Coordinates of C-alpha atoms in Angstrom, one line a residue:
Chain A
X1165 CA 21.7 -15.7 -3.1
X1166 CA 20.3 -15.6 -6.7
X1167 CA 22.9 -14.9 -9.1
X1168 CA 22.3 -14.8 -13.4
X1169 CA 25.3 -14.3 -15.4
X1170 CA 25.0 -13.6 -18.8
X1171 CA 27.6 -15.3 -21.7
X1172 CA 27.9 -14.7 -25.2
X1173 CA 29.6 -13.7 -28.7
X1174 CA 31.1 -9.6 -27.7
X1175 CA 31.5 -8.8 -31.6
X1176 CA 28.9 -10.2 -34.0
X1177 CA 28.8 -9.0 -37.6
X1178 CA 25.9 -7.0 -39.1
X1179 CA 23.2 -9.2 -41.0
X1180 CA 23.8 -12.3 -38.9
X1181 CA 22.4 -13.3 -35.4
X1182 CA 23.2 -12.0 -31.9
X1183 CA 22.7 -15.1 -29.2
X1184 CA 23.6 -14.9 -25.4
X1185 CA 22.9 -17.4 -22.7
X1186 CA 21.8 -16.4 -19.1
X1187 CA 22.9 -18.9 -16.0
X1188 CA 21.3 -18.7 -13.0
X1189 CA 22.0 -19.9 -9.6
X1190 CA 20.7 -20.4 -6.2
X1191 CA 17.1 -20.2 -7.6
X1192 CA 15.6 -22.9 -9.7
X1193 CA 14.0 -21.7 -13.5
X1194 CA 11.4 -24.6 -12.4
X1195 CA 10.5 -22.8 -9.6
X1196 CA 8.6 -20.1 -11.6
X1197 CA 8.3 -16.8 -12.3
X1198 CA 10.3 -14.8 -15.5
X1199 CA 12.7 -14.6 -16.8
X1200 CA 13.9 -11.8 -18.9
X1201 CA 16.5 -9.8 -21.1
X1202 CA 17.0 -5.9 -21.0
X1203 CA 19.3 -4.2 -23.5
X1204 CA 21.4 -0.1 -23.2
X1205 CA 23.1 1.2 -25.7
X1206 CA 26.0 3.3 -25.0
X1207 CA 25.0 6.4 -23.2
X1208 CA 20.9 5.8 -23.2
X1209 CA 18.1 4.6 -22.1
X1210 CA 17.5 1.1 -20.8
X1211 CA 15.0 -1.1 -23.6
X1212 CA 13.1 -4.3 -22.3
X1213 CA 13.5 -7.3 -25.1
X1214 CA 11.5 -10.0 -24.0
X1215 CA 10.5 -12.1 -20.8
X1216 CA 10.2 -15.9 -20.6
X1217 CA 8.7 -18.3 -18.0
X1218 CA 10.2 -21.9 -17.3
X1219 CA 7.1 -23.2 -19.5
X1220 CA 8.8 -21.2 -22.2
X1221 CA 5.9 -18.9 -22.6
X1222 CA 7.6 -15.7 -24.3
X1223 CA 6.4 -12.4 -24.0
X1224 CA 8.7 -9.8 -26.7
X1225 CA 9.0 -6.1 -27.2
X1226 CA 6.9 -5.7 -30.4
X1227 CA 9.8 -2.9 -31.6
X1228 CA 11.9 -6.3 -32.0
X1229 CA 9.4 -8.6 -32.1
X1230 CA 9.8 -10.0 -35.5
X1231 CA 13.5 -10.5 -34.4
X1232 CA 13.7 -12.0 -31.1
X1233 CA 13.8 -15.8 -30.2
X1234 CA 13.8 -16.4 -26.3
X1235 CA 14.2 -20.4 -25.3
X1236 CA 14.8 -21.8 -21.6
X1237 CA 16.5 -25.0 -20.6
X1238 CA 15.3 -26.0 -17.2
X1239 CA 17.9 -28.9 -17.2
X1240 CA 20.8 -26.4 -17.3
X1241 CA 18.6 -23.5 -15.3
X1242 CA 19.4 -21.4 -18.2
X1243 CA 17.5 -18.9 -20.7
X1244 CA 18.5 -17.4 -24.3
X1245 CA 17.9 -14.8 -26.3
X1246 CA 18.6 -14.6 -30.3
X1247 CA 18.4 -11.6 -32.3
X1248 CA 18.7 -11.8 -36.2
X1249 CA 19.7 -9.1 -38.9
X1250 CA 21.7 -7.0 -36.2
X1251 CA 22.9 -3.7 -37.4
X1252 CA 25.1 -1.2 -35.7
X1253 CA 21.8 -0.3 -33.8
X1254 CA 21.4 -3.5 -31.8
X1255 CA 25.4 -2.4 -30.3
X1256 CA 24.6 -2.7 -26.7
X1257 CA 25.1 -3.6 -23.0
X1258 CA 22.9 -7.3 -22.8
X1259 CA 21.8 -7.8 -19.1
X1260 CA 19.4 -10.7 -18.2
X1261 CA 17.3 -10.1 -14.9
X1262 CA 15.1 -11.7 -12.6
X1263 CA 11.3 -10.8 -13.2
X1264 CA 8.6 -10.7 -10.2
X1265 CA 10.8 -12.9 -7.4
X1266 CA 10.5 -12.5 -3.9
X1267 CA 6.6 -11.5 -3.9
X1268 CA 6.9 -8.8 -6.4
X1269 CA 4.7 -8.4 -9.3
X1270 CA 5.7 -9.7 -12.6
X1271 CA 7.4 -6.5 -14.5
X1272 CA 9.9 -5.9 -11.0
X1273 CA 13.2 -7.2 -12.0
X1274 CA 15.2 -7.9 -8.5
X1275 CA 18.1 -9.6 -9.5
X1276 CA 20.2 -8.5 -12.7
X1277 CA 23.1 -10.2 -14.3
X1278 CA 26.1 -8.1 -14.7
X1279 CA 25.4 -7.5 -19.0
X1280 CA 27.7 -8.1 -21.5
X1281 CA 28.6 -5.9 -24.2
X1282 CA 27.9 -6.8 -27.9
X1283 CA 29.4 -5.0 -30.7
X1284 CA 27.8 -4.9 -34.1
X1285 CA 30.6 -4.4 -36.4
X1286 CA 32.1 -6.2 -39.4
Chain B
X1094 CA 3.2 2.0 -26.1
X1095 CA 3.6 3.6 -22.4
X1096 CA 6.5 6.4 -22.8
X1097 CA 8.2 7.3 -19.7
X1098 CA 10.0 10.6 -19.5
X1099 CA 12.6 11.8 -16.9
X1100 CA 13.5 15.2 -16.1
X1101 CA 16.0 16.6 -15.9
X1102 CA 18.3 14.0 -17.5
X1103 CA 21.0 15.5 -15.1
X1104 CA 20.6 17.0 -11.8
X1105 CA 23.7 18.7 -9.9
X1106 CA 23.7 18.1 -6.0
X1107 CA 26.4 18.9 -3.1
X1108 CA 26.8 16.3 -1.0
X1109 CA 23.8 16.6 2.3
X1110 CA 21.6 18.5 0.0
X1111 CA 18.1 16.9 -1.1
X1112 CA 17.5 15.5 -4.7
X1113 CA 14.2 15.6 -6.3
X1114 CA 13.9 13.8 -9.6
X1115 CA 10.7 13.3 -12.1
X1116 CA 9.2 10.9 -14.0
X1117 CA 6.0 11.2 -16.2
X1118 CA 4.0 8.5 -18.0
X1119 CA 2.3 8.9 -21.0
X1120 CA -1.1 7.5 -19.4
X1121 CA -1.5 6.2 -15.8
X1122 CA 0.6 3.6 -14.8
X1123 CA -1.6 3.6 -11.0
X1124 CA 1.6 2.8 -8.6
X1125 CA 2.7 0.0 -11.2
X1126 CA 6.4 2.0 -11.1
X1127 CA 10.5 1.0 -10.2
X1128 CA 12.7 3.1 -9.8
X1129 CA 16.6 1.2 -9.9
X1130 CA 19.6 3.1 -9.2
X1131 CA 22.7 2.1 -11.6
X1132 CA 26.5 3.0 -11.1
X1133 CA 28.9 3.0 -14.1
X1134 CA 29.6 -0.3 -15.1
X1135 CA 27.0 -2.1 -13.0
X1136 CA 24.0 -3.6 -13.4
X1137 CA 20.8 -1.6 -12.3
X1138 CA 19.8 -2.0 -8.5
X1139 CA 16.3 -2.7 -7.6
X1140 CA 15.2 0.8 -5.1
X1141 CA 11.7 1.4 -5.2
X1142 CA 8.9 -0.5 -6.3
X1143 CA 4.8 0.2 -6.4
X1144 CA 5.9 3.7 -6.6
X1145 CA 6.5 4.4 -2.8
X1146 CA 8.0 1.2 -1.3
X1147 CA 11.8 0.8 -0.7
X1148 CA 13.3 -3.0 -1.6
X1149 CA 15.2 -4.7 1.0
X1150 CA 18.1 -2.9 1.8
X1151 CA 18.1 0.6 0.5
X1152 CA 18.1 3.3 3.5
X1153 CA 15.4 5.5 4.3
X1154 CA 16.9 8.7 3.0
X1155 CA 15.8 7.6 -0.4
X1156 CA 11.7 7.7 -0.8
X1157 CA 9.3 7.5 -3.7
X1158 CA 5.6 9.3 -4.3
X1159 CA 3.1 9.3 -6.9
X1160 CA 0.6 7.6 -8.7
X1161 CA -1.1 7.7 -12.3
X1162 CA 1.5 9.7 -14.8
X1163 CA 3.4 12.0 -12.1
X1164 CA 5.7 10.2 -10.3
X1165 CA 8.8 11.6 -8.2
X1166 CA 12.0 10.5 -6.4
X1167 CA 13.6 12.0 -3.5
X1168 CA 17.1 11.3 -1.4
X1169 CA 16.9 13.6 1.5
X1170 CA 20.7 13.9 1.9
X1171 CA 22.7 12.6 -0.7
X1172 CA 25.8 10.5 0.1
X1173 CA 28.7 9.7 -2.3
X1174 CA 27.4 6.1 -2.8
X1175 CA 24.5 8.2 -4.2
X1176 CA 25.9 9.4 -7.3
X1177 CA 24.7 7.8 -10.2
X1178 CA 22.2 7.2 -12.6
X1179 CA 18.2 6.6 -11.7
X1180 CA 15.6 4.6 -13.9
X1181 CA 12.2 4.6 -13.8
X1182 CA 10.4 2.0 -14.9
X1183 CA 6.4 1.4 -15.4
X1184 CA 4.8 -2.4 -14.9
X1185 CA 1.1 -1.2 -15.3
X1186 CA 1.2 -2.1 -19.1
X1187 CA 2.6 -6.2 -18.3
X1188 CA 4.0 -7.7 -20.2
X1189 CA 5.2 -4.8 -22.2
X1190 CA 7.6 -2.7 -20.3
X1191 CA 9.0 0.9 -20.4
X1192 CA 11.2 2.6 -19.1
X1193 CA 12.6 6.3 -18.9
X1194 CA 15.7 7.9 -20.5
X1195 CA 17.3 8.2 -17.0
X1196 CA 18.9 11.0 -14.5
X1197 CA 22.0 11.4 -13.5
X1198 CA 22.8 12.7 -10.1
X1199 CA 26.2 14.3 -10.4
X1200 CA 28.1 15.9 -7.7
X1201 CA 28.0 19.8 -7.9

């Protein structure tokens, strides 16, 4: 069973840099596919951040493009995300999913990570 | 950008009655559409992807229709384990993804 499990700072403070790690297991990042990061604020709507594939080809949501870093490391069948010059905006639940397994195209995300919560706040 | 919009953002159903809920894109999407189902504190389920076909698992009262910008979601009885908040969710536009502000289904 493919499991991803996001991990993580759960208070960073405005101005500096939001990073969270994804681990996934029973499915190999080698393998193929994408990889990617979704974002909900309290009470709305889900936002897509960015997608990555084990050749660390990233794909970013231009809204937060000039702010996003994604990286994978095959060796420890994890992928990041980094987000810099967080405000109070960026205060969210981070989930990492799955993106295109099991014969589905690439924008289907089967297999989500439970999120994490990151505060913004000083 | 693609913007998908829900309606309504909350939708009150007794338990055994039928739920219809909507989602619109801003230009066709063809059948690139999800729709995931998410309960508080969970992570959002895979339901229905290509617009019409249920993912592994999910029961047949729950069935998707639509293609282009008109897309639409119906459980044909609800059950308690159906209470909870929908997604949709367009592909068309890859890698660049949308989704909708959501629906809650809410027990009347």
């Amino acid at each position: 069973q493919v499991q991803l499990q996001e991990s993580g700072p759960g208070l960073v403070k405005p101005s500096e840099t939001l990073s969270l790690t994804c681990t996934v297991s029973g499915y190999s990042l080698t393998s193929g596919l994408h990889w990617g990061w979704v974002r909900q604020p309290p009470g709305r709507a889900l936002e897509w951040i960015g997608s990555i594939n084990h050749r660390g080809t990233t794909y970013y949501n231009p809204s937060l493009n000039s702010r996003v870093t994604m990286s994978v490391d095959t060796s420890k069948n994890q992928f990041s995300v980094r987000l810099s010059s967080v405000t109070a905006a960026d205060t969210a639940v981070y989930f990492c999913a799955r993106d295109g397994g099991d014969g589905y195209k690439f924008g289907v995300f089967d297999f989500w990570g439970q999120g994490t919560m990151v505060t913004v706040s000083s | 950008e693609i913007v998908m919009t829900q309606s309504p953002a909350t939708l009150s159903v007794s338990p055994g009655e039928r739920a219809t809920l909507s989602c619109r894109a801003s230009q066709s999407v063809s059948s690139n559409l999800v729709w995931y189902q998410q309960k508080p504190g969970q992570a959002p389920r895979l339901l229905m992807y290509s617009a019409s076909t249920r993912a592994p698992g999910i029961p047949a009262r729950f069935s998707g229709s639509g293609s282009g910008t008109e897309f639409t979601l119906t459980i044909s009885s609800l059950q308690s384990e159906d209470f909870a908040v929908y997604h949709c969710q367009q592909y068309n536009n890859w890698p660049l993804l949308t989704f909708g502000g959501g629906t809650k289904v809410e027990i009347k």
